[in-house]
PDB file of C-alpha atoms in Angstrom:
ATOM      1  CA  UNK A 185     133.151 106.665 107.735  1.00  0.00           C
ATOM      2  CA  UNK A 186     131.436 108.482 104.612  1.00  0.00           C
ATOM      3  CA  UNK A 187     129.125 111.624 105.534  1.00  0.00           C
ATOM      4  CA  UNK A 188     126.125 110.797 104.996  1.00  0.00           C
ATOM      5  CA  UNK A 189     123.152 112.836 103.950  1.00  0.00           C
ATOM      6  CA  UNK A 190     119.802 112.217 104.251  1.00  0.00           C
ATOM      7  CA  UNK A 191     118.996 110.774 107.707  1.00  0.00           C
ATOM      8  CA  UNK A 192     116.069 112.831 109.024  1.00  0.00           C
ATOM      9  CA  UNK A 193     117.374 115.749 109.568  1.00  0.00           C
ATOM     10  CA  UNK A 194     114.859 117.920 107.914  1.00  0.00           C
ATOM     11  CA  UNK A 195     112.233 118.126 111.144  1.00  0.00           C
ATOM     12  CA  UNK A 196     113.303 117.276 115.018  1.00  0.00           C
ATOM     13  CA  UNK A 197     113.535 113.949 116.874  1.00  0.00           C
ATOM     14  CA  UNK A 198     110.039 115.074 118.182  1.00  0.00           C
ATOM     15  CA  UNK A 199     109.015 115.859 114.831  1.00  0.00           C
ATOM     16  CA  UNK A 200     110.606 112.483 113.561  1.00  0.00           C
ATOM     17  CA  UNK A 201     108.631 110.503 116.418  1.00  0.00           C
ATOM     18  CA  UNK A 202     105.334 111.173 115.221  1.00  0.00           C
ATOM     19  CA  UNK A 203     106.060 111.366 111.679  1.00  0.00           C
ATOM     20  CA  UNK A 204     107.036 107.235 112.135  1.00  0.00           C
ATOM     21  CA  UNK A 205     104.005 106.910 114.273  1.00  0.00           C
ATOM     22  CA  UNK A 206     101.402 108.852 111.123  1.00  0.00           C
ATOM     23  CA  UNK A 207     103.259 106.324 108.792  1.00  0.00           C
ATOM     24  CA  UNK A 208     102.289 103.551 111.086  1.00  0.00           C
ATOM     25  CA  UNK A 209      98.874 104.739 111.418  1.00  0.00           C
ATOM     26  CA  UNK A 210      99.001 104.660 107.575  1.00  0.00           C
ATOM     27  CA  UNK A 211     100.257 100.697 106.856  1.00  0.00           C
ATOM     28  CA  UNK A 212      98.057  99.315 109.808  1.00  0.00           C
ATOM     29  CA  UNK A 213      94.324 101.164 109.119  1.00  0.00           C
ATOM     30  CA  UNK A 214      94.891 102.792 105.553  1.00  0.00           C
ATOM     31  CA  UNK A 215      93.835 106.520 104.415  1.00  0.00           C
ATOM     32  CA  UNK A 216      90.824 106.486 106.597  1.00  0.00           C
ATOM     33  CA  UNK A 217      93.063 105.938 109.846  1.00  0.00           C
ATOM     34  CA  UNK A 218      95.158 108.807 108.840  1.00  0.00           C
ATOM     35  CA  UNK A 219      93.604 111.567 110.883  1.00  0.00           C
ATOM     36  CA  UNK A 220      94.919 114.665 112.916  1.00  0.00           C
ATOM     37  CA  UNK A 221      93.283 113.210 115.969  1.00  0.00           C
ATOM     38  CA  UNK A 222      94.484 110.109 115.460  1.00  0.00           C
ATOM     39  CA  UNK A 223      98.091 110.986 114.750  1.00  0.00           C
ATOM     40  CA  UNK A 224      98.202 113.279 118.084  1.00  0.00           C
ATOM     41  CA  UNK A 225      96.921 109.883 120.107  1.00  0.00           C
ATOM     42  CA  UNK A 226      99.379 107.478 118.802  1.00  0.00           C
ATOM     43  CA  UNK A 227     102.237 109.605 119.056  1.00  0.00           C
ATOM     44  CA  UNK A 228     101.018 111.305 122.182  1.00  0.00           C
ATOM     45  CA  UNK A 229     100.834 114.720 121.148  1.00  0.00           C
ATOM     46  CA  UNK A 230      98.328 118.116 120.688  1.00  0.00           C
ATOM     47  CA  UNK A 231      96.954 118.477 117.424  1.00  0.00           C
ATOM     48  CA  UNK A 232      97.533 122.352 117.648  1.00  0.00           C
ATOM     49  CA  UNK A 233     101.060 121.063 117.688  1.00  0.00           C
ATOM     50  CA  UNK A 234     100.393 118.665 114.705  1.00  0.00           C
ATOM     51  CA  UNK A 235      99.154 122.034 112.993  1.00  0.00           C
ATOM     52  CA  UNK A 236     102.030 123.929 114.334  1.00  0.00           C
ATOM     53  CA  UNK A 237     104.632 121.739 112.620  1.00  0.00           C
ATOM     54  CA  UNK A 238     103.288 120.258 109.266  1.00  0.00           C
ATOM     55  CA  UNK A 239      99.970 122.540 108.788  1.00  0.00           C
ATOM     56  CA  UNK A 240      97.078 120.686 107.279  1.00  0.00           C
ATOM     57  CA  UNK A 241      96.531 116.815 106.302  1.00  0.00           C
ATOM     58  CA  UNK A 242      98.470 117.900 103.024  1.00  0.00           C
ATOM     59  CA  UNK A 243     101.279 119.197 104.616  1.00  0.00           C
ATOM     60  CA  UNK A 244     101.803 116.302 106.839  1.00  0.00           C
ATOM     61  CA  UNK A 245     101.032 113.657 103.905  1.00  0.00           C
ATOM     62  CA  UNK A 246     103.696 115.712 102.312  1.00  0.00           C
ATOM     63  CA  UNK A 247     106.444 115.417 105.994  1.00  0.00           C
ATOM     64  CA  UNK A 248     105.816 111.747 106.029  1.00  0.00           C
ATOM     65  CA  UNK A 249     106.756 111.657 102.297  1.00  0.00           C
ATOM     66  CA  UNK A 250     109.612 114.006 102.896  1.00  0.00           C
ATOM     67  CA  UNK A 251     111.120 111.691 106.170  1.00  0.00           C
ATOM     68  CA  UNK A 252     110.322 107.952 104.642  1.00  0.00           C
ATOM     69  CA  UNK A 253     112.685 109.593 101.737  1.00  0.00           C
ATOM     70  CA  UNK A 254     115.298 110.622 104.273  1.00  0.00           C
ATOM     71  CA  UNK A 255     116.159 107.098 104.731  1.00  0.00           C
ATOM     72  CA  UNK A 256     117.305 106.999 101.740  1.00  0.00           C
ATOM     73  CA  UNK A 257     121.246 107.720 102.105  1.00  0.00           C
ATOM     74  CA  UNK A 258     123.645 109.571  99.684  1.00  0.00           C
ATOM     75  CA  UNK A 259     126.568 112.368 100.627  1.00  0.00           C
ATOM     76  CA  UNK A 260     127.269 115.520 102.080  1.00  0.00           C
ATOM     77  CA  UNK A 261     129.404 117.808 100.024  1.00  0.00           C
ATOM     78  CA  UNK A 262     130.733 119.139 103.372  1.00  0.00           C
ATOM     79  CA  UNK A 263     134.872 118.957 101.846  1.00  0.00           C
ATOM     80  CA  UNK A 264     135.131 115.418 101.784  1.00  0.00           C
ATOM     81  CA  UNK A 265     137.454 113.875  99.235  1.00  0.00           C
ATOM     82  CA  UNK A 266     135.890 111.330  97.302  1.00  0.00           C
ATOM     83  CA  UNK A 267     138.421 108.062  96.820  1.00  0.00           C
ATOM     84  CA  UNK A 268     137.667 104.611  94.371  1.00  0.00           C
ATOM     85  CA  UNK A 269     136.631 103.095  97.543  1.00  0.00           C
ATOM     86  CA  UNK A 270     134.907 105.589  99.420  1.00  0.00           C
ATOM     87  CA  UNK A 271     132.703 106.186  96.361  1.00  0.00           C
ATOM     88  CA  UNK A 272     131.886 102.237  96.334  1.00  0.00           C
ATOM     89  CA  UNK A 273     130.526 102.537  99.536  1.00  0.00           C
ATOM     90  CA  UNK A 274     128.395 106.201  99.561  1.00  0.00           C
ATOM     91  CA  UNK A 275     126.957 103.943  96.248  1.00  0.00           C
ATOM     92  CA  UNK A 276     126.231 100.834  98.024  1.00  0.00           C
ATOM     93  CA  UNK A 277     124.980 102.505 100.806  1.00  0.00           C
ATOM     94  CA  UNK A 278     122.501 104.240  98.611  1.00  0.00           C
ATOM     95  CA  UNK A 279     121.213 100.874  97.012  1.00  0.00           C
ATOM     96  CA  UNK A 280     121.054  99.387 100.186  1.00  0.00           C
ATOM     97  CA  UNK A 281     118.652 101.646 101.591  1.00  0.00           C
ATOM     98  CA  UNK A 282     116.942 102.665  98.583  1.00  0.00           C
ATOM     99  CA  UNK A 283     116.243  98.700  98.485  1.00  0.00           C
ATOM    100  CA  UNK A 284     115.585  98.837 102.325  1.00  0.00           C
ATOM    101  CA  UNK A 285     112.953 101.812 101.777  1.00  0.00           C
ATOM    102  CA  UNK A 286     110.996 100.346  98.972  1.00  0.00           C
ATOM    103  CA  UNK A 287     110.165  97.383 100.228  1.00  0.00           C
ATOM    104  CA  UNK A 288     109.078  98.390 103.854  1.00  0.00           C
ATOM    105  CA  UNK A 289     105.621  98.093 104.554  1.00  0.00           C
ATOM    106  CA  UNK A 290     105.407 101.960 104.651  1.00  0.00           C
ATOM    107  CA  UNK A 291     106.417 102.956 101.292  1.00  0.00           C
ATOM    108  CA  UNK A 292     104.573  99.537  99.502  1.00  0.00           C
ATOM    109  CA  UNK A 293     100.931 100.794 101.554  1.00  0.00           C
ATOM    110  CA  UNK A 294     102.066 104.547 100.217  1.00  0.00           C
ATOM    111  CA  UNK A 295     102.151 103.864  96.589  1.00  0.00           C
ATOM    112  CA  UNK A 296      99.614 101.361  96.531  1.00  0.00           C
ATOM    113  CA  UNK A 297      97.518 104.220  98.256  1.00  0.00           C
ATOM    114  CA  UNK A 298      98.282 106.786  95.912  1.00  0.00           C
ATOM    115  CA  UNK A 299      97.634 104.376  92.712  1.00  0.00           C
ATOM    116  CA  UNK A 300      94.033 103.963  94.241  1.00  0.00           C
ATOM    117  CA  UNK A 301      93.851 107.913  94.600  1.00  0.00           C
ATOM    118  CA  UNK A 302      95.289 107.827  90.849  1.00  0.00           C
ATOM    119  CA  UNK A 303      92.289 109.115  89.154  1.00  0.00           C
ATOM    120  CA  UNK A 304      90.774 111.109  91.722  1.00  0.00           C
ATOM    121  CA  UNK A 305      91.553 114.442  93.605  1.00  0.00           C
ATOM    122  CA  UNK A 306      93.781 115.001  90.725  1.00  0.00           C
ATOM    123  CA  UNK A 307      96.345 112.130  91.910  1.00  0.00           C
ATOM    124  CA  UNK A 308      97.405 114.740  94.812  1.00  0.00           C
ATOM    125  CA  UNK A 309      99.114 111.998  97.113  1.00  0.00           C
ATOM    126  CA  UNK A 310     100.756 110.611  93.828  1.00  0.00           C
ATOM    127  CA  UNK A 311     102.172 114.025  93.003  1.00  0.00           C
ATOM    128  CA  UNK A 312     103.346 114.530  96.598  1.00  0.00           C
ATOM    129  CA  UNK A 313     104.976 110.956  95.958  1.00  0.00           C
ATOM    130  CA  UNK A 314     106.982 112.342  92.964  1.00  0.00           C
ATOM    131  CA  UNK A 315     108.272 115.608  94.135  1.00  0.00           C
ATOM    132  CA  UNK A 316     108.887 114.716  97.783  1.00  0.00           C
ATOM    133  CA  UNK A 317     109.894 111.619  97.866  1.00  0.00           C
ATOM    134  CA  UNK A 318     111.250 110.327  94.497  1.00  0.00           C
ATOM    135  CA  UNK A 319     112.894 113.635  93.236  1.00  0.00           C
ATOM    136  CA  UNK A 320     114.483 114.050  96.327  1.00  0.00           C
ATOM    137  CA  UNK A 321     116.146 111.021  96.395  1.00  0.00           C
ATOM    138  CA  UNK A 322     117.009 111.423  92.909  1.00  0.00           C
ATOM    139  CA  UNK A 323     119.087 114.152  93.373  1.00  0.00           C
ATOM    140  CA  UNK A 324     120.993 113.747  96.358  1.00  0.00           C
ATOM    141  CA  UNK A 325     122.263 110.615  94.159  1.00  0.00           C
ATOM    142  CA  UNK A 326     122.691 112.502  91.608  1.00  0.00           C
ATOM    143  CA  UNK A 327     124.699 114.883  93.125  1.00  0.00           C
ATOM    144  CA  UNK A 328     126.806 111.781  94.186  1.00  0.00           C
ATOM    145  CA  UNK A 329     127.521 111.118  90.780  1.00  0.00           C
ATOM    146  CA  UNK A 330     128.207 114.597  89.667  1.00  0.00           C
ATOM    147  CA  UNK A 331     131.364 114.380  92.521  1.00  0.00           C
ATOM    148  CA  UNK A 332     132.199 111.390  91.599  1.00  0.00           C
ATOM    149  CA  UNK A 333     132.252 112.511  88.327  1.00  0.00           C
ATOM    150  CA  UNK A 334     133.639 115.429  88.489  1.00  0.00           C
ATOM    151  CA  UNK A 335     136.938 113.771  90.813  1.00  0.00           C
ATOM    152  CA  UNK A 336     137.633 112.121  87.604  1.00  0.00           C
ATOM    153  CA  UNK A 337     136.134 108.424  88.854  1.00  0.00           C
ATOM    154  CA  UNK A 338     133.396 108.692  86.884  1.00  0.00           C
ATOM    155  CA  UNK A 339     133.027 109.414  82.921  1.00  0.00           C
ATOM    156  CA  UNK A 340     129.660 109.953  81.240  1.00  0.00           C
ATOM    157  CA  UNK A 341     128.103 112.517  79.174  1.00  0.00           C
ATOM    158  CA  UNK A 342     124.489 112.728  80.353  1.00  0.00           C
ATOM    159  CA  UNK A 343     124.315 112.468  84.201  1.00  0.00           C
ATOM    160  CA  UNK A 344     120.192 112.001  84.128  1.00  0.00           C
ATOM    161  CA  UNK A 345     121.594 108.613  82.338  1.00  0.00           C
ATOM    162  CA  UNK A 346     123.470 108.019  84.519  1.00  0.00           C
ATOM    163  CA  UNK A 347     121.648 108.067  87.462  1.00  0.00           C
ATOM    164  CA  UNK A 348     118.809 106.690  85.487  1.00  0.00           C
ATOM    165  CA  UNK A 349     121.340 103.476  84.867  1.00  0.00           C
ATOM    166  CA  UNK A 350     121.996 103.209  88.435  1.00  0.00           C
ATOM    167  CA  UNK A 351     118.242 102.872  89.331  1.00  0.00           C
ATOM    168  CA  UNK A 352     117.936 100.353  87.038  1.00  0.00           C
ATOM    169  CA  UNK A 353     120.235  98.072  88.076  1.00  0.00           C
ATOM    170  CA  UNK A 354     119.547  98.362  91.901  1.00  0.00           C
ATOM    171  CA  UNK A 355     115.953  98.641  91.524  1.00  0.00           C
ATOM    172  CA  UNK A 356     115.353  96.376  88.207  1.00  0.00           C
ATOM    173  CA  UNK A 357     111.475  95.493  87.908  1.00  0.00           C
ATOM    174  CA  UNK A 358     111.550  94.341  92.297  1.00  0.00           C
ATOM    175  CA  UNK A 359     109.459  97.231  92.821  1.00  0.00           C
ATOM    176  CA  UNK A 360     106.598  96.449  91.167  1.00  0.00           C
ATOM    177  CA  UNK A 361     106.560  93.081  91.047  1.00  0.00           C
ATOM    178  CA  UNK A 362     106.431  94.060  95.307  1.00  0.00           C
ATOM    179  CA  UNK A 363     103.795  96.238  95.023  1.00  0.00           C
ATOM    180  CA  UNK A 364     101.622  93.467  93.261  1.00  0.00           C
ATOM    181  CA  UNK A 365     102.351  91.173  96.169  1.00  0.00           C
ATOM    182  CA  UNK A 366     105.891  88.987  95.415  1.00  0.00           C
ATOM    183  CA  UNK A 367     108.185  89.278  98.101  1.00  0.00           C
ATOM    184  CA  UNK A 368     111.204  91.722  98.405  1.00  0.00           C
ATOM    185  CA  UNK A 369     114.795  90.711  97.971  1.00  0.00           C
ATOM    186  CA  UNK A 370     116.336  88.351 100.582  1.00  0.00           C
ATOM    187  CA  UNK A 371     119.278  89.822 100.964  1.00  0.00           C
ATOM    188  CA  UNK A 372     119.486  93.460 100.032  1.00  0.00           C
ATOM    189  CA  UNK A 373     122.924  94.258 100.495  1.00  0.00           C
ATOM    190  CA  UNK A 374     124.564  91.773  98.043  1.00  0.00           C
ATOM    191  CA  UNK A 375     121.942  92.915  95.329  1.00  0.00           C
ATOM    192  CA  UNK A 376     123.285  96.396  96.595  1.00  0.00           C
ATOM    193  CA  UNK A 377     126.515  95.807  95.978  1.00  0.00           C
ATOM    194  CA  UNK A 378     125.826  93.543  92.445  1.00  0.00           C
ATOM    195  CA  UNK A 379     124.326  97.113  91.035  1.00  0.00           C
ATOM    196  CA  UNK A 380     127.075  99.360  92.380  1.00  0.00           C
ATOM    197  CA  UNK A 381     129.527  96.993  90.857  1.00  0.00           C
ATOM    198  CA  UNK A 382     127.934  96.951  87.884  1.00  0.00           C
ATOM    199  CA  UNK A 383     127.515 100.252  87.704  1.00  0.00           C
ATOM    200  CA  UNK A 384     131.478 101.216  88.253  1.00  0.00           C
ATOM    201  CA  UNK A 385     132.518  98.716  85.738  1.00  0.00           C
ATOM    202  CA  UNK A 386     129.930 101.128  83.070  1.00  0.00           C
ATOM    203  CA  UNK A 387     130.693 103.990  84.334  1.00  0.00           C
ATOM    204  CA  UNK A 388     134.192 103.602  86.234  1.00  0.00           C
ATOM    205  CA  UNK A 389     137.551 105.897  84.909  1.00  0.00           C
ATOM    206  CA  UNK A 390     140.711 103.864  85.722  1.00  0.00           C
ATOM    207  CA  UNK A 391     140.792 105.586  89.057  1.00  0.00           C
ATOM    208  CA  UNK A 392     137.814 102.730  90.190  1.00  0.00           C
ATOM    209  CA  UNK A 393     140.691 100.823  91.666  1.00  0.00           C
ATOM    210  CA  UNK A 394     140.018  96.709  91.858  1.00  0.00           C
ATOM    211  CA  UNK A 395     138.779  96.543  95.066  1.00  0.00           C
ATOM    212  CA  UNK A 396     136.172  98.669  94.855  1.00  0.00           C
ATOM    213  CA  UNK A 397     134.692  97.256  91.349  1.00  0.00           C
ATOM    214  CA  UNK A 398     135.085  93.323  92.418  1.00  0.00           C
ATOM    215  CA  UNK A 399     132.283  90.928  92.019  1.00  0.00           C
ATOM    216  CA  UNK A 400     130.542  89.956  95.149  1.00  0.00           C
TER     217      UNK A 400
END
């Protein structure tokens, strides 16, 4: 079984539960519902605990975004030796999680809110989404493909270009369409497999087995 990173390890189980309630408030009631009093009431905790754990409202938003981004799993470099099969599995987990998170009500609500705020407050929420969300996901995924290269399973000259190729194969224009109200992918597992297959055909070395790149 792959060693997975990104499973809400930054926060305690209790903090995770509070952040889930805060995200649900945002989805159900919009930005106005996201108050410390509202979160404390929904999560059955004190406002003092919220301030201790997350600081001010911006700190809470930052934690919410980081928690949401942590749902996109990659892998943890703890001595695991990547093989063609485990690389494929890690990439497929990343792709499927990414699709499911982007298509979820929470991420759509956060992105729509950030777009609505783009002309005020210096796009503070947009910057948080980039710094605590997208870039954290990017960093972990790029570590995975770099590990694949060091294991002789992937070949590329530019890691950033290879990663963005993977991201484009997985997401395509789906996120934009979903933000505009289109339905999300019907089968995230199948779409993830197709994207990983295409990526490995582009960047996989001869060490990548036929089974790992077989079409779905």
